[in-house]
Amino acid sequence: MLDLFSEEAPWQEPLAEGAVILRRRARDRADALLAAIHDISAQNPFEHRITPGGHRMSVAMTNCGDFGWSTDSRGYQYTEQDGNSGHHWPPMPALFRELAQQTAGEAGFSGYNPDACLINRYEPGAKLTLHQDKDEKDLRQPIVSVSLGLPAVFQFGGFERGDATQRVLLEHGDIVVWGGPSRLRYHGILPLKAGIHPQAGAFRYNLTFRRAF
Ligand code: MD3
Ligand code: FE
């Protein structure tokens, strides 16, 4: 029988060597994660950064943790302060840290201790073009990503920008752990389709936990 009120148990889908999707893994704590995002952005608001090439990013960003990722005319970097406000980034909530550590462990990366969490907010049309994440000091440390709100089409390719890409739908509560050889794969997000999510409204949010230094 169709039961609209049951919570489907999470399940794992291997994606590539070192990369695994933990489907729906964050659903049972989505409201608390969204409330924490709200608190963080009340202190350090979401901003559309300008890339070194002079383009305004369609994705709005903020951070929590000891370090935050941002970009400006000087390049891409991790900093202890928000360049706009001059304030330190808010501390990483225990809920965030524990979820990242727990899920990295489930994917085979024990002892994970992220020092940065980048929070991306997508509005309809917002996208992230194919890129590699390589501003972190130790690329043996995985990245844990948590998707909340509206669904998005994630693209992941190979180790060169021109390599063939696969498309994967990332939905509310999905967690992906990226480590091993997958850590340096090119990846991106196609333009977000408009919609209203019951818990997150007109947005998609993505948390990426990183060990920056
Ligand atoms: C694959 N974020 O913030 S999450 C980013 O949905 C970023 O906002 C996307 O790419 C987003 O840098 C994608 C999935 C993801 C995150 C980091 C990765 C995939 C990755 C690092 C290496 C390989
Ligand atoms: Fe990335």
Short mmCIF file of C-alpha atoms and ligand atoms in Angstrom, two decimals:
data_model
loop_
_atom_site.label_atom_id
_atom_site.label_comp_id
_atom_site.label_asym_id
_atom_site.label_seq_id
_atom_site.Cartn_x
_atom_site.Cartn_y
_atom_site.Cartn_z
CA MET A 1 0.00 0.00 0.00
CA LEU A 2 1.22 3.50 -0.73
CA ASP A 3 2.17 5.06 2.60
CA LEU A 4 2.85 8.77 2.25
CA PHE A 5 4.08 9.05 5.83
CA SER A 6 6.75 6.38 6.05
CA GLU A 7 10.41 7.39 5.88
CA GLU A 8 12.26 5.21 3.41
CA ALA A 9 15.47 3.83 4.92
CA PRO A 10 18.70 5.22 3.39
CA TRP A 11 20.64 3.08 0.90
CA GLN A 12 24.10 3.21 -0.69
CA GLU A 13 24.95 3.48 -4.38
CA PRO A 14 28.60 3.21 -5.47
CA LEU A 15 29.33 5.91 -8.06
CA ALA A 16 32.99 5.46 -8.98
CA GLU A 17 36.15 4.25 -7.23
CA GLY A 18 36.28 6.15 -3.92
CA ALA A 19 32.85 7.78 -4.40
CA VAL A 20 29.60 6.57 -2.85
CA ILE A 21 26.10 8.08 -2.62
CA LEU A 22 24.31 7.58 0.69
CA ARG A 23 20.79 8.16 -0.58
CA ARG A 24 18.41 9.99 1.81
CA ARG A 25 20.98 9.61 4.58
CA ALA A 26 20.41 13.13 6.00
CA ARG A 27 16.60 13.17 5.66
CA ASP A 28 15.83 12.42 9.30
CA ARG A 29 17.74 15.55 10.40
CA ALA A 30 17.00 17.84 7.45
CA ASP A 31 14.97 20.33 9.47
CA ALA A 32 17.75 20.74 12.04
CA LEU A 33 20.34 21.14 9.25
CA LEU A 34 18.21 23.79 7.54
CA ALA A 35 17.69 25.63 10.84
CA ALA A 36 21.47 25.66 11.39
CA ILE A 37 22.03 26.99 7.84
CA HIS A 38 19.55 29.74 8.64
CA ASP A 39 21.43 30.66 11.85
CA ILE A 40 24.81 30.68 10.10
CA SER A 41 23.55 32.85 7.25
CA ALA A 42 22.01 35.28 9.76
CA GLN A 43 25.59 35.88 11.02
CA ASN A 44 27.49 35.62 7.70
CA PRO A 45 25.00 36.19 4.86
CA PHE A 46 25.01 34.27 1.58
CA GLU A 47 26.96 36.22 -1.04
CA HIS A 48 27.38 35.93 -4.78
CA ARG A 49 31.17 36.04 -5.09
CA ILE A 50 33.04 37.49 -8.04
CA THR A 51 35.51 35.05 -9.62
CA PRO A 52 39.07 36.06 -10.52
CA GLY A 53 37.79 36.28 -14.11
CA GLY A 54 35.27 38.94 -13.06
CA HIS A 55 32.12 36.81 -13.21
CA ARG A 56 29.43 36.97 -10.52
CA MET A 57 28.71 33.42 -9.36
CA SER A 58 25.06 32.37 -9.71
CA VAL A 59 25.46 30.21 -6.58
CA ALA A 60 25.40 32.18 -3.31
CA MET A 61 27.83 31.00 -0.62
CA THR A 62 28.67 31.21 3.06
CA ASN A 63 30.77 28.99 5.36
CA CYS A 64 31.16 27.68 8.87
CA GLY A 65 34.12 26.11 10.63
CA ASP A 66 37.71 27.21 11.26
CA PHE A 67 38.14 28.08 7.57
CA GLY A 68 35.86 29.16 4.77
CA TRP A 69 36.27 28.97 1.02
CA SER A 70 35.76 32.04 -1.07
CA THR A 71 36.92 33.75 -4.21
CA ASP A 72 37.68 37.30 -5.23
CA SER A 73 39.92 39.12 -7.67
CA ARG A 74 42.98 37.55 -6.02
CA GLY A 75 41.90 33.97 -6.58
CA TYR A 76 40.37 31.06 -4.71
CA GLN A 77 41.33 30.50 -1.09
CA TYR A 78 40.46 29.31 2.41
CA THR A 79 40.41 32.07 5.01
CA GLU A 80 39.63 32.35 8.73
CA GLN A 81 37.47 35.41 8.13
CA ASP A 82 34.62 36.39 5.88
CA GLY A 83 36.21 38.90 3.50
CA ASN A 84 32.95 40.90 3.36
CA SER A 85 32.29 41.34 7.08
CA GLY A 86 35.79 40.82 8.46
CA HIS A 87 34.22 38.44 11.02
CA HIS A 88 35.35 34.90 11.71
CA TRP A 89 33.16 32.19 10.21
CA PRO A 90 30.61 30.78 12.68
CA PRO A 91 31.75 27.56 14.37
CA MET A 92 30.80 24.28 12.72
CA PRO A 93 27.71 22.98 14.57
CA ALA A 94 28.21 19.61 16.32
CA LEU A 95 25.34 18.26 14.21
CA PHE A 96 27.30 19.06 11.02
CA ARG A 97 30.60 17.68 12.25
CA GLU A 98 29.08 14.45 13.56
CA LEU A 99 27.15 13.81 10.33
CA ALA A 100 30.28 14.36 8.21
CA GLN A 101 32.45 12.14 10.43
CA GLN A 102 29.85 9.39 10.67
CA THR A 103 29.13 9.25 6.93
CA ALA A 104 32.80 9.46 5.92
CA GLY A 105 33.32 6.45 8.20
CA GLU A 106 30.45 4.56 6.54
CA ALA A 107 32.16 5.17 3.19
CA GLY A 108 35.47 3.79 4.51
CA PHE A 109 37.23 7.00 5.57
CA SER A 110 37.69 6.70 9.32
CA GLY A 111 39.18 9.52 11.40
CA TYR A 112 37.79 12.27 9.16
CA ASN A 113 37.93 15.69 10.83
CA PRO A 114 36.74 18.53 8.58
CA ASP A 115 37.89 22.07 9.40
CA ALA A 116 35.72 23.83 6.78
CA CYS A 117 32.13 23.63 5.57
CA LEU A 118 31.15 25.54 2.44
CA ILE A 119 27.40 26.17 2.16
CA ASN A 120 26.08 26.71 -1.36
CA ARG A 121 22.61 28.09 -2.06
CA TYR A 122 21.07 27.60 -5.52
CA GLU A 123 18.14 29.58 -6.86
CA PRO A 124 16.40 28.70 -10.14
CA GLY A 125 18.93 28.90 -12.99
CA ALA A 126 21.96 28.80 -10.67
CA LYS A 127 24.69 26.40 -11.77
CA LEU A 128 28.26 25.39 -11.09
CA THR A 129 30.38 24.79 -14.18
CA LEU A 130 32.71 21.79 -14.35
CA HIS A 131 35.63 22.23 -11.95
CA GLN A 132 38.02 20.32 -9.70
CA ASP A 133 38.32 20.91 -5.93
CA LYS A 134 42.04 21.14 -5.33
CA ASP A 135 42.57 24.10 -3.00
CA GLU A 136 42.85 21.75 -0.01
CA LYS A 137 46.25 20.83 1.36
CA ASP A 138 45.85 17.05 1.67
CA LEU A 139 43.93 15.62 -1.27
CA ARG A 140 43.83 12.18 0.41
CA GLN A 141 41.12 13.61 2.70
CA PRO A 142 37.63 13.09 1.24
CA ILE A 143 34.91 15.71 0.70
CA VAL A 144 31.46 14.96 2.11
CA SER A 145 28.53 16.68 0.39
CA VAL A 146 24.97 16.96 1.72
CA SER A 147 22.12 18.03 -0.59
CA LEU A 148 18.97 19.68 0.81
CA GLY A 149 15.88 21.17 -0.77
CA LEU A 150 15.17 21.20 -4.52
CA PRO A 151 16.75 18.42 -6.61
CA ALA A 152 19.65 19.14 -8.98
CA VAL A 153 21.39 17.33 -11.81
CA PHE A 154 24.98 16.69 -10.79
CA GLN A 155 27.55 16.10 -13.53
CA PHE A 156 30.70 14.18 -12.92
CA GLY A 157 33.45 13.56 -15.37
CA GLY A 158 37.01 12.35 -15.43
CA PHE A 159 40.36 13.88 -14.68
CA GLU A 160 40.43 16.24 -17.67
CA ARG A 161 37.83 18.91 -18.36
CA GLY A 162 36.94 17.43 -21.75
CA ASP A 163 36.31 13.86 -20.51
CA ALA A 164 32.83 12.35 -20.88
CA THR A 165 30.44 13.14 -18.01
CA GLN A 166 27.73 11.19 -16.22
CA ARG A 167 24.59 12.76 -14.81
CA VAL A 168 23.21 11.92 -11.39
CA LEU A 169 20.15 13.44 -9.73
CA LEU A 170 20.95 14.66 -6.20
CA GLU A 171 17.86 14.97 -4.02
CA HIS A 172 16.89 16.17 -0.56
CA GLY A 173 18.90 14.33 2.08
CA ASP A 174 21.39 12.67 -0.28
CA ILE A 175 25.00 12.54 0.95
CA VAL A 176 27.97 11.84 -1.32
CA VAL A 177 31.43 10.96 -0.04
CA TRP A 178 34.23 11.76 -2.52
CA GLY A 179 37.60 10.28 -1.82
CA GLY A 180 40.38 8.20 -3.29
CA PRO A 181 40.79 8.61 -7.03
CA SER A 182 37.39 10.34 -7.33
CA ARG A 183 38.61 13.27 -5.28
CA LEU A 184 40.06 14.96 -8.36
CA ARG A 185 37.27 14.29 -10.82
CA TYR A 186 35.75 17.22 -12.64
CA HIS A 187 32.18 17.89 -11.48
CA GLY A 188 29.44 20.50 -11.68
CA ILE A 189 25.72 21.24 -11.27
CA LEU A 190 23.35 21.95 -14.20
CA PRO A 191 21.05 25.02 -13.95
CA LEU A 192 18.54 24.49 -11.14
CA LYS A 193 14.93 23.95 -12.17
CA ALA A 194 12.42 26.16 -10.33
CA GLY A 195 10.20 24.59 -7.71
CA ILE A 196 9.03 24.78 -4.13
CA HIS A 197 10.39 22.30 -1.64
CA PRO A 198 8.22 21.75 1.46
CA GLN A 199 11.15 22.21 3.86
CA ALA A 200 13.56 24.46 1.94
CA GLY A 201 11.25 26.61 -0.19
CA ALA A 202 12.55 27.87 -3.54
CA PHE A 203 16.18 26.82 -2.99
CA ARG A 204 18.64 23.99 -3.10
CA TYR A 205 21.34 23.97 -0.43
CA ASN A 206 24.54 21.96 -0.51
CA LEU A 207 26.97 21.52 2.36
CA THR A 208 30.50 20.43 1.46
CA PHE A 209 32.74 19.38 4.30
CA ARG A 210 36.43 19.72 3.68
CA ARG A 211 39.76 19.33 5.38
CA ALA A 212 41.36 22.54 4.09
CA PHE A 213 44.68 22.48 5.99
C1 MD3 B 1 33.47 15.48 -6.63
N1 MD3 B 1 29.43 21.63 -4.98
O1 MD3 B 1 31.13 23.21 -3.65
S1 MD3 B 1 28.47 18.62 -4.37
C2 MD3 B 1 31.61 22.54 -4.58
O2 MD3 B 1 26.15 20.58 -5.28
C3 MD3 B 1 30.71 21.69 -5.37
O3 MD3 B 1 26.99 22.45 -4.65
C4 MD3 B 1 28.41 20.96 -5.75
O4 MD3 B 1 31.14 21.10 -6.32
C5 MD3 B 1 27.08 21.35 -5.18
O5 MD3 B 1 32.80 22.51 -4.85
C6 MD3 B 1 28.59 19.53 -5.86
C7 MD3 B 1 29.28 17.16 -4.85
C8 MD3 B 1 30.78 17.22 -4.89
C9 MD3 B 1 31.48 18.01 -4.04
C10 MD3 B 1 32.87 17.97 -4.04
C11 MD3 B 1 33.54 17.12 -4.91
C12 MD3 B 1 31.43 16.41 -5.75
C13 MD3 B 1 32.81 16.32 -5.77
C14 MD3 B 1 34.94 17.02 -4.91
C15 MD3 B 1 35.56 16.15 -5.75
C16 MD3 B 1 34.83 15.38 -6.62
FE FE B 2 33.33 21.13 -6.23
#
